[in-house]
Amino acid sequence: MKNKTYLKASFREISQSKGRFIAITLIIFLGTFLFVGVKATGPILNHSASAYVDGHQLADLQVTSTMGLTDEDIALAEKSDAQVESAYQFYAAVNSDEVVQVNSYNNDHTLNQLLIKEGHLPKNKDEILLDTEAKNYGYQLGDTYTFDQTENLSQESYTIVGFADSPMYISVAERGYANIGSGVVSYFAYIPEDTFTMDVKSILYFSFDDVQSLETYSDAYEEKMDNHQETIEALFADRPQTRLAEIKAEAMEDITPAQDELTDNQTKLDDAQEQLDAAKEQLATQKEALSQLPQAQQAALTTEVTAGEAELTQQQETLDAQQEQLDDAQQTINDNLADLDALEEPTYLYNQRKDNPGFQEYGGLSDRIAAIANVFPVFFFFIAALITFTTLSRMVEENRKEIGTLKALGYGKAEISIKYLIYALLSSAIGILSGAILGTELLPRLIYFLSSDRYLLDGIRVYYVWSPIILAASAFLIAALGACLFVLIKELREKPAQLLQVRAPKPGKRIFLERITPLWSRLSFNQKVSFRNIFRYKSRMVMAIIGIAGCTGLMVAGVGLKDSLGSVTSKQFGPITDYQAVVTLTDSKEATLKKAEAALGKDTGVTDTLAVNSENIEIRPENQGKQSLTLMVPADNDTFTDYVHLTSLEGNALSLNDNGAVLTMKYAELYDINVGDSLTFYTSDQESFTVKISGIAENYLGNSLYLSQETYEAITDSDFTPNTLLLKSDTMNQKQEENLSTALLETDSVKNTTFLSTQINTQNESMGNLDSIVLILVVLSGALAFVVLYNLTNINVSERIRELSTIKVLGFYNKEVTMYIVRENIVFTLFGILAGYAVGYFLTDFILMQASMENMVFPLVINWPAYALAGGMTILFTVIVMFVTHVKLTRVNMIDALKSNE
């Protein structure tokens, strides 16, 4: 009976302090909700994308060749331990701003299964299926789709029978690049394989059994796929040379008979010329003999000789024309032979899933969320746990009298403790369970929903990530139970008589402000009391300022993250990268460069160009994986300063000279490279060169190594040959950029034109994906700030209820009693906001360091609205709490409060 009654009393404690119980539960809920939800969002997003592409059998690896793939390539691929499928593929320009990637469709293929959105797959040779993105260009089911050039297809017109998504493209906007039209693929199309007339296949797809159970974005998958790629590369290592020999042999099969026929024709022509020359000599002899004949005979034979001369002249003209034709044919053959000699080995390209359009952007979103989850929720969690510990420890301290009474009645220490442990366990259990469930179920779905318009996935697949749940549950249980046990152990050591006595209030002391007489003398009595109380209860002051500063700092960090992540482009493009486009040439010949420059000169929007040598290189730090970066060598060092503003981390201008190279800051930081160190890099031909680092440059996107032309020629022992043009232009709209790209591609001297506006838009959209999570962080931080303020104020009032009742009995008005408490809160809030600004600044900086990637550095930028929002919301919450406190204090029964000790 005793235990049953005591158990009822334990639950009565909850009903009598609903505000405190709800506050504790809410704090634990918010901490668990954010911590578990954000920590689970990255893995869940990655899992959803992985499940989507796995469900549609996306190939793990793609192999393409600049000269196509023959039966020998396919046979070689089938020697690997992978499922292999081959397909035809080419690009067609419908118009200047509409480029289609045309793929072959085969019913026997199982990889890269299309997700039909409307209609059906093509069944007949005259049917075509289009990307759902093609609807934006006005195409509908039943329309006729026509190709202007059909050298790769057996017919030019097709009926649109379906629209679909492909697992190769998870981004709505990206479809990759092409070397025709605008250079950007607009959408894809699928046509039955037997419609293609191409001699060789275009692409090989590989699927490996040992990675089917792995997540696409996991380290284990990437590691295995890197190994598989190395194996396939080794398998095809000799194919470039062999393929070049095959092409030359095939070409010679056509050239040799033509050359032989030309030689035969030349021999016949030479014989005819000899016969004609003999006829000419015979005619000349006849003409000379004619002059010796009598006049009468000459007249008779002259007509015959003249006719012979005319006939011989006509024959000579015919032979000359035939000789000219033979010379042209020989020149053509010679040109073909020259082209054949100049023909370079084909390049075999290897692309994993992560190289498909949109995959890096989506993975980057998950990585950035994971980086934020490693810091922001942990700090949030720490503040919540700290307030939970404080609240529960104060609750136990308030019940000293009840503990003393129970102890005097013979209750044991364990029995007394049960009540408070039940209180802590129940509030913790409700907060942890609801936070873990709602955090897992809601946050990932909400973040996916807010960014789903950018991706083509078929939904999100939520599962419970147990490690953050277990961590959150453990931490909050330790905070809640630990607070209770900590105070209970201390209180239960005392005797019942001591516990039944009211603990003496802390004595008042002179404070520092009292020594500043001009200020102190101008304060009112109530203000003086408030300041004395603030410093009288230092632990309460410290805890309040820490709680408010933490919540304010979280809000500053939330908005600051948005500012910093969104400022990457503004820090990179303009202050550092100051050109508008990169024109990649087909080769490094001078004639190609001149041709491209001539085409650019015709565009009035282009203001200047600079030739550079740009190539991808690798560095291979000791005991670390190889890393790629861009080597850039300008034709003119002085002009280059107008295109790329190289600045040291100290803000000093850097220039290219003969002293060494300039390296961008991220790799210098990652691999501890300093000015004066030597760096070894490897070219695509696996040649290694070593250069001294003369400067470390500020940079936020990508990684580059800059060399002067003189340094490049000295360390490589080769001539400088530009293969790229950097382009400065007036502001261009999308149509103007597409027109310029098309004009350049039509010169056959340009491989691709990349406009920085596209990169800027892509980067901004990528950062825009984080807007949703930043909004969630700010809202939850605000909610925590409100609960913390309310809870700390509630504790303050509960601990000092007799003091407040006393001053009320002494004649203080309700508003004065409220201000007795609120005035302290205002001071705590102001100091907490100022401290929170500093906390937010350093917290943002720390998160950005964690979120930075090998090819991207986030600058620390926090604009004034971040501080205004955080401070304003904290002040607003203080006002709301002040109003709630005022209402509560007006309802206090003074007599009961003053008699509570009896």
PDB file of C-alpha atoms in Angstrom, residues 24-163:
ATOM      1  CA  ILE A  24      11.844  19.147 -20.219  1.00  0.00           C
ATOM      2  CA  THR A  25      10.101  16.820 -22.650  1.00  0.00           C
ATOM      3  CA  LEU A  26      10.135  19.500 -25.362  1.00  0.00           C
ATOM      4  CA  ILE A  27      13.835  20.217 -24.875  1.00  0.00           C
ATOM      5  CA  ILE A  28      14.682  16.521 -25.119  1.00  0.00           C
ATOM      6  CA  PHE A  29      12.327  16.165 -28.084  1.00  0.00           C
ATOM      7  CA  LEU A  30      13.869  19.090 -29.976  1.00  0.00           C
ATOM      8  CA  GLY A  31      17.394  17.905 -29.294  1.00  0.00           C
ATOM      9  CA  THR A  32      16.631  14.343 -30.391  1.00  0.00           C
ATOM     10  CA  PHE A  33      14.479  15.471 -33.331  1.00  0.00           C
ATOM     11  CA  LEU A  34      17.200  17.628 -34.861  1.00  0.00           C
ATOM     12  CA  PHE A  35      20.136  15.403 -33.985  1.00  0.00           C
ATOM     13  CA  VAL A  36      18.586  12.165 -35.216  1.00  0.00           C
ATOM     14  CA  GLY A  37      16.765  13.767 -38.162  1.00  0.00           C
ATOM     15  CA  VAL A  38      19.719  15.642 -39.632  1.00  0.00           C
ATOM     16  CA  LYS A  39      22.178  12.812 -38.959  1.00  0.00           C
ATOM     17  CA  ALA A  40      19.808  10.420 -40.741  1.00  0.00           C
ATOM     18  CA  THR A  41      18.999  12.705 -43.693  1.00  0.00           C
ATOM     19  CA  GLY A  42      22.301  12.282 -45.545  1.00  0.00           C
ATOM     20  CA  PRO A  43      22.303   8.453 -45.389  1.00  0.00           C
ATOM     21  CA  ILE A  44      18.579   8.302 -46.248  1.00  0.00           C
ATOM     22  CA  LEU A  45      18.976  10.596 -49.275  1.00  0.00           C
ATOM     23  CA  ASN A  46      21.924   8.537 -50.490  1.00  0.00           C
ATOM     24  CA  HIS A  47      20.060   5.291 -49.869  1.00  0.00           C
ATOM     25  CA  SER A  48      17.037   6.576 -51.806  1.00  0.00           C
ATOM     26  CA  ALA A  49      19.160   7.465 -54.830  1.00  0.00           C
ATOM     27  CA  SER A  50      21.012   4.164 -54.596  1.00  0.00           C
ATOM     28  CA  ALA A  51      17.773   2.174 -54.382  1.00  0.00           C
ATOM     29  CA  TYR A  52      16.378   4.084 -57.369  1.00  0.00           C
ATOM     30  CA  VAL A  53      19.337   3.463 -59.686  1.00  0.00           C
ATOM     31  CA  ASP A  54      19.781  -0.121 -58.468  1.00  0.00           C
ATOM     32  CA  GLY A  55      16.105  -0.791 -59.084  1.00  0.00           C
ATOM     33  CA  HIS A  56      16.555   0.273 -62.698  1.00  0.00           C
ATOM     34  CA  GLN A  57      19.823  -1.631 -63.146  1.00  0.00           C
ATOM     35  CA  LEU A  58      22.043   1.393 -63.742  1.00  0.00           C
ATOM     36  CA  ALA A  59      25.414   0.318 -65.101  1.00  0.00           C
ATOM     37  CA  ASP A  60      28.329   0.608 -62.707  1.00  0.00           C
ATOM     38  CA  LEU A  61      30.826   1.590 -65.402  1.00  0.00           C
ATOM     39  CA  GLN A  62      30.681   2.986 -68.941  1.00  0.00           C
ATOM     40  CA  VAL A  63      33.449   2.746 -71.515  1.00  0.00           C
ATOM     41  CA  THR A  64      33.521   4.883 -74.661  1.00  0.00           C
ATOM     42  CA  SER A  65      36.138   5.479 -77.326  1.00  0.00           C
ATOM     43  CA  THR A  66      36.769   8.434 -79.598  1.00  0.00           C
ATOM     44  CA  MET A  67      36.921   5.995 -82.533  1.00  0.00           C
ATOM     45  CA  GLY A  68      34.054   3.723 -81.590  1.00  0.00           C
ATOM     46  CA  LEU A  69      34.033   0.196 -80.201  1.00  0.00           C
ATOM     47  CA  THR A  70      34.458  -2.835 -82.434  1.00  0.00           C
ATOM     48  CA  ASP A  71      33.581  -6.495 -81.994  1.00  0.00           C
ATOM     49  CA  GLU A  72      37.128  -6.962 -80.684  1.00  0.00           C
ATOM     50  CA  ASP A  73      36.455  -4.404 -77.934  1.00  0.00           C
ATOM     51  CA  ILE A  74      33.202  -6.139 -77.011  1.00  0.00           C
ATOM     52  CA  ALA A  75      34.881  -9.543 -76.937  1.00  0.00           C
ATOM     53  CA  LEU A  76      37.621  -8.145 -74.737  1.00  0.00           C
ATOM     54  CA  ALA A  77      35.058  -6.620 -72.354  1.00  0.00           C
ATOM     55  CA  GLU A  78      33.247  -9.934 -72.051  1.00  0.00           C
ATOM     56  CA  LYS A  79      36.426 -11.488 -70.667  1.00  0.00           C
ATOM     57  CA  SER A  80      35.900  -9.465 -67.482  1.00  0.00           C
ATOM     58  CA  ASP A  81      33.823 -10.764 -64.551  1.00  0.00           C
ATOM     59  CA  ALA A  82      31.012  -8.327 -65.316  1.00  0.00           C
ATOM     60  CA  GLN A  83      27.737  -8.275 -67.188  1.00  0.00           C
ATOM     61  CA  VAL A  84      28.455  -6.370 -70.405  1.00  0.00           C
ATOM     62  CA  GLU A  85      26.083  -4.679 -72.847  1.00  0.00           C
ATOM     63  CA  SER A  86      26.881  -2.516 -75.853  1.00  0.00           C
ATOM     64  CA  ALA A  87      24.870   0.184 -77.591  1.00  0.00           C
ATOM     65  CA  TYR A  88      24.925   2.744 -80.378  1.00  0.00           C
ATOM     66  CA  GLN A  89      24.900   6.403 -79.476  1.00  0.00           C
ATOM     67  CA  PHE A  90      25.339   9.700 -81.299  1.00  0.00           C
ATOM     68  CA  TYR A  91      24.354  13.350 -80.957  1.00  0.00           C
ATOM     69  CA  ALA A  92      22.128  15.277 -83.324  1.00  0.00           C
ATOM     70  CA  ALA A  93      21.394  18.999 -83.426  1.00  0.00           C
ATOM     71  CA  VAL A  94      17.710  19.641 -84.043  1.00  0.00           C
ATOM     72  CA  ASN A  95      18.502  23.370 -84.002  1.00  0.00           C
ATOM     73  CA  SER A  96      21.060  25.662 -82.384  1.00  0.00           C
ATOM     74  CA  ASP A  97      19.607  25.314 -78.889  1.00  0.00           C
ATOM     75  CA  GLU A  98      18.235  21.756 -79.052  1.00  0.00           C
ATOM     76  CA  VAL A  99      20.710  18.862 -78.985  1.00  0.00           C
ATOM     77  CA  VAL A 100      19.484  15.284 -78.632  1.00  0.00           C
ATOM     78  CA  GLN A 101      21.468  12.261 -77.481  1.00  0.00           C
ATOM     79  CA  VAL A 102      20.243   9.349 -79.618  1.00  0.00           C
ATOM     80  CA  ASN A 103      20.580   5.860 -78.085  1.00  0.00           C
ATOM     81  CA  SER A 104      19.832   2.422 -79.436  1.00  0.00           C
ATOM     82  CA  TYR A 105      17.185   0.293 -77.710  1.00  0.00           C
ATOM     83  CA  ASN A 106      17.320  -3.479 -77.523  1.00  0.00           C
ATOM     84  CA  ASN A 107      14.702  -5.673 -75.830  1.00  0.00           C
ATOM     85  CA  ASP A 108      17.415  -8.112 -74.749  1.00  0.00           C
ATOM     86  CA  HIS A 109      19.250  -5.496 -72.686  1.00  0.00           C
ATOM     87  CA  THR A 110      18.611  -5.343 -68.937  1.00  0.00           C
ATOM     88  CA  LEU A 111      20.896  -2.495 -67.856  1.00  0.00           C
ATOM     89  CA  ASN A 112      19.806   1.145 -67.598  1.00  0.00           C
ATOM     90  CA  GLN A 113      16.104   0.310 -67.590  1.00  0.00           C
ATOM     91  CA  LEU A 114      13.952   3.280 -68.488  1.00  0.00           C
ATOM     92  CA  LEU A 115      11.185   4.527 -66.197  1.00  0.00           C
ATOM     93  CA  ILE A 116       8.193   4.978 -68.521  1.00  0.00           C
ATOM     94  CA  LYS A 117       6.183   8.069 -67.620  1.00  0.00           C
ATOM     95  CA  GLU A 118       3.829   8.108 -70.577  1.00  0.00           C
ATOM     96  CA  GLY A 119       3.214   5.796 -73.562  1.00  0.00           C
ATOM     97  CA  HIS A 120       5.417   2.740 -74.149  1.00  0.00           C
ATOM     98  CA  LEU A 121       8.824   1.632 -75.366  1.00  0.00           C
ATOM     99  CA  PRO A 122       9.451   1.669 -79.145  1.00  0.00           C
ATOM    100  CA  LYS A 123       8.410  -1.616 -80.760  1.00  0.00           C
ATOM    101  CA  ASN A 124       8.825  -0.850 -84.472  1.00  0.00           C
ATOM    102  CA  LYS A 125      11.632   0.662 -86.503  1.00  0.00           C
ATOM    103  CA  ASP A 126       9.680   3.864 -87.077  1.00  0.00           C
ATOM    104  CA  GLU A 127       9.011   4.566 -83.365  1.00  0.00           C
ATOM    105  CA  ILE A 128      10.967   6.745 -80.937  1.00  0.00           C
ATOM    106  CA  LEU A 129      10.864   7.330 -77.173  1.00  0.00           C
ATOM    107  CA  LEU A 130      11.933  10.692 -75.748  1.00  0.00           C
ATOM    108  CA  ASP A 131      13.139  12.040 -72.451  1.00  0.00           C
ATOM    109  CA  THR A 132      10.390  13.631 -70.322  1.00  0.00           C
ATOM    110  CA  GLU A 133      12.452  16.831 -70.587  1.00  0.00           C
ATOM    111  CA  ALA A 134      11.584  16.891 -74.316  1.00  0.00           C
ATOM    112  CA  LYS A 135       8.030  17.889 -73.381  1.00  0.00           C
ATOM    113  CA  ASN A 136       9.431  21.324 -72.547  1.00  0.00           C
ATOM    114  CA  TYR A 137      10.262  21.660 -76.251  1.00  0.00           C
ATOM    115  CA  GLY A 138       6.638  21.057 -77.264  1.00  0.00           C
ATOM    116  CA  TYR A 139       6.741  17.355 -78.198  1.00  0.00           C
ATOM    117  CA  GLN A 140       3.706  15.161 -77.527  1.00  0.00           C
ATOM    118  CA  LEU A 141       2.686  11.546 -78.030  1.00  0.00           C
ATOM    119  CA  GLY A 142       1.877  10.812 -81.656  1.00  0.00           C
ATOM    120  CA  ASP A 143       3.972  13.659 -83.048  1.00  0.00           C
ATOM    121  CA  THR A 144       6.415  12.986 -85.886  1.00  0.00           C
ATOM    122  CA  TYR A 145      10.053  13.452 -84.925  1.00  0.00           C
ATOM    123  CA  THR A 146      12.424  14.131 -87.821  1.00  0.00           C
ATOM    124  CA  PHE A 147      16.231  14.091 -88.105  1.00  0.00           C
ATOM    125  CA  ASP A 148      17.753  16.357 -90.748  1.00  0.00           C
ATOM    126  CA  GLN A 149      20.856  14.204 -91.100  1.00  0.00           C
ATOM    127  CA  THR A 150      20.346  10.464 -91.173  1.00  0.00           C
ATOM    128  CA  GLU A 151      23.778   9.022 -91.960  1.00  0.00           C
ATOM    129  CA  ASN A 152      23.589   7.035 -88.689  1.00  0.00           C
ATOM    130  CA  LEU A 153      19.969   5.900 -89.167  1.00  0.00           C
ATOM    131  CA  SER A 154      18.098   4.046 -91.882  1.00  0.00           C
ATOM    132  CA  GLN A 155      15.258   6.574 -91.931  1.00  0.00           C
ATOM    133  CA  GLU A 156      14.677  10.174 -90.925  1.00  0.00           C
ATOM    134  CA  SER A 157      11.114  10.315 -89.501  1.00  0.00           C
ATOM    135  CA  TYR A 158       9.726   8.572 -86.410  1.00  0.00           C
ATOM    136  CA  THR A 159       6.534   8.542 -84.370  1.00  0.00           C
ATOM    137  CA  ILE A 160       6.814   9.527 -80.696  1.00  0.00           C
ATOM    138  CA  VAL A 161       5.331   6.631 -78.696  1.00  0.00           C
ATOM    139  CA  GLY A 162       6.530   7.378 -75.166  1.00  0.00           C
ATOM    140  CA  PHE A 163       8.283   9.591 -72.647  1.00  0.00           C
TER     141      PHE A 163
END
